[in-house]
Amino acid sequence: MKVLGIETSCDETSAAVVRDGGEILSNVVSSQVDLHRPYGGVVPELASRNHLRLITSVVGKALRSARTKPEEIDAVGATYGPGLASSLLIGLNVGKGIAFAAGKPFIGINHVEAHLYSPLFANQAMDALPMVSLIVSGGHTILAHVSSVGEHEILGQTVDDAAGEAFDKVAKLLGLGYPGGPEIEKLAKQGNPAAIDFPRSMLHDGSDDFSFSGLKTAVLYFLKKNPQHRAEDVCASFQEAVVDVLVGKTLRAALRRSVRTVSTSGGVSINGRLREALKAGCDEHGLQLLLAPANLCTDNAAMIAALAYHKLQAGQRSDFSLEVAPSIGLGVN
Ligand code: KG4
Ligand code: ZN
């Protein structure tokens, strides 16, 4: 079964063709990062106009690279939330339109749920469940327990900033480029992670929730008090504080829930130091770590098509009247 996936929730215009929920035949991602960079963040109006401009060529390219004619698509899945309303509208409506015209089933997909399952699809490791999964992106920081596809429970989430948002905001304080995560990781490689003792908020409070706004404020005060700082040391110490909290809480939840698999997804999960620390922790406790390749960690339509396949197989469909849901949560399915 070939599913066409479409993703336009933020600043990536993406379309993919995935066979049987795991074999990626194409995954075209057109990033608008360069367009939004001068503004230091995503400008919604610019994002939606560009989705509108690019979506048909991106879908066409995804079909051509998959050597698939439109009539050979068996179903269409498109992100309907969460994200920017005006951006979601573009992909959702194009997805509905293609499915409607071709008389094929359509299903709306929750973007965060697709991030959650991407390491499973990427590794074709559906038998690795149950798992504890950490989703860390620009908009979300969620720790979830997954017992089977479509059956997950939120254990904890951020009470303020998302992990990626903290990277982006601290990068801005340091005058680095956007998005901040890769810039901070690059500088951190030349810095000392023990140079500054930044706070590990909520690490030992017993909950599975996260908080990153205190850390951001601590960096701000440090920079004000120490105008002669070494940016490399600030980046390395900040990154280490984020990684300590993410890894500490993820491992603790995995051990408490007695799972044998841990996974992480979302843009921040590309971070090399996070991957290394998570791997070391998993090895120490005999846990299997599932990671997705970088192009499946950031926003992409392959994860949308893969999850759509599994939902369609379970008999789910969406009505063509489905609306965008900009602030929908991961929910309990
Ligand atoms: O998943 P994603 O592409 O988009 C959202 O759904 O939010 O995540 C983007 C976030 C940004 O905040 C970016 O700074 C962060 O992921 N990011 C990183 C790295 N690469 C991207 N954070 C830390 N280290 C990285 N290497
Ligand atoms: Zn995302």
Short mmCIF file of N, CA and C and ligand atoms in Angstrom, two decimals, residues 9 111 115 137 297-299 303, ligand 2:
data_model
loop_
_atom_site.label_atom_id
_atom_site.label_comp_id
_atom_site.label_asym_id
_atom_site.label_seq_id
_atom_site.Cartn_x
_atom_site.Cartn_y
_atom_site.Cartn_z
N SER A 9 3.19 22.01 8.63
CA SER A 9 2.73 22.59 9.91
C SER A 9 3.51 23.82 10.33
N HIS A 111 0.89 15.87 14.06
CA HIS A 111 2.32 16.04 13.80
C HIS A 111 3.21 15.50 14.94
N HIS A 115 6.06 12.45 15.06
CA HIS A 115 7.43 12.52 15.62
C HIS A 115 7.64 11.34 16.58
N SER A 137 11.46 19.01 20.27
CA SER A 137 11.49 19.82 19.04
C SER A 137 11.46 21.30 19.42
N CYS A 297 14.21 13.21 11.85
CA CYS A 297 14.04 13.85 13.17
C CYS A 297 13.38 15.21 13.01
N THR A 298 13.86 15.98 12.02
CA THR A 298 13.23 17.29 11.77
C THR A 298 11.94 17.05 10.98
N ASP A 299 11.20 18.14 10.74
CA ASP A 299 9.88 17.97 10.13
C ASP A 299 9.98 17.37 8.73
N MET A 303 7.29 10.66 7.93
CA MET A 303 6.72 10.21 9.21
C MET A 303 5.19 10.35 9.20
ZN ZN B 2 8.09 18.93 14.33
#
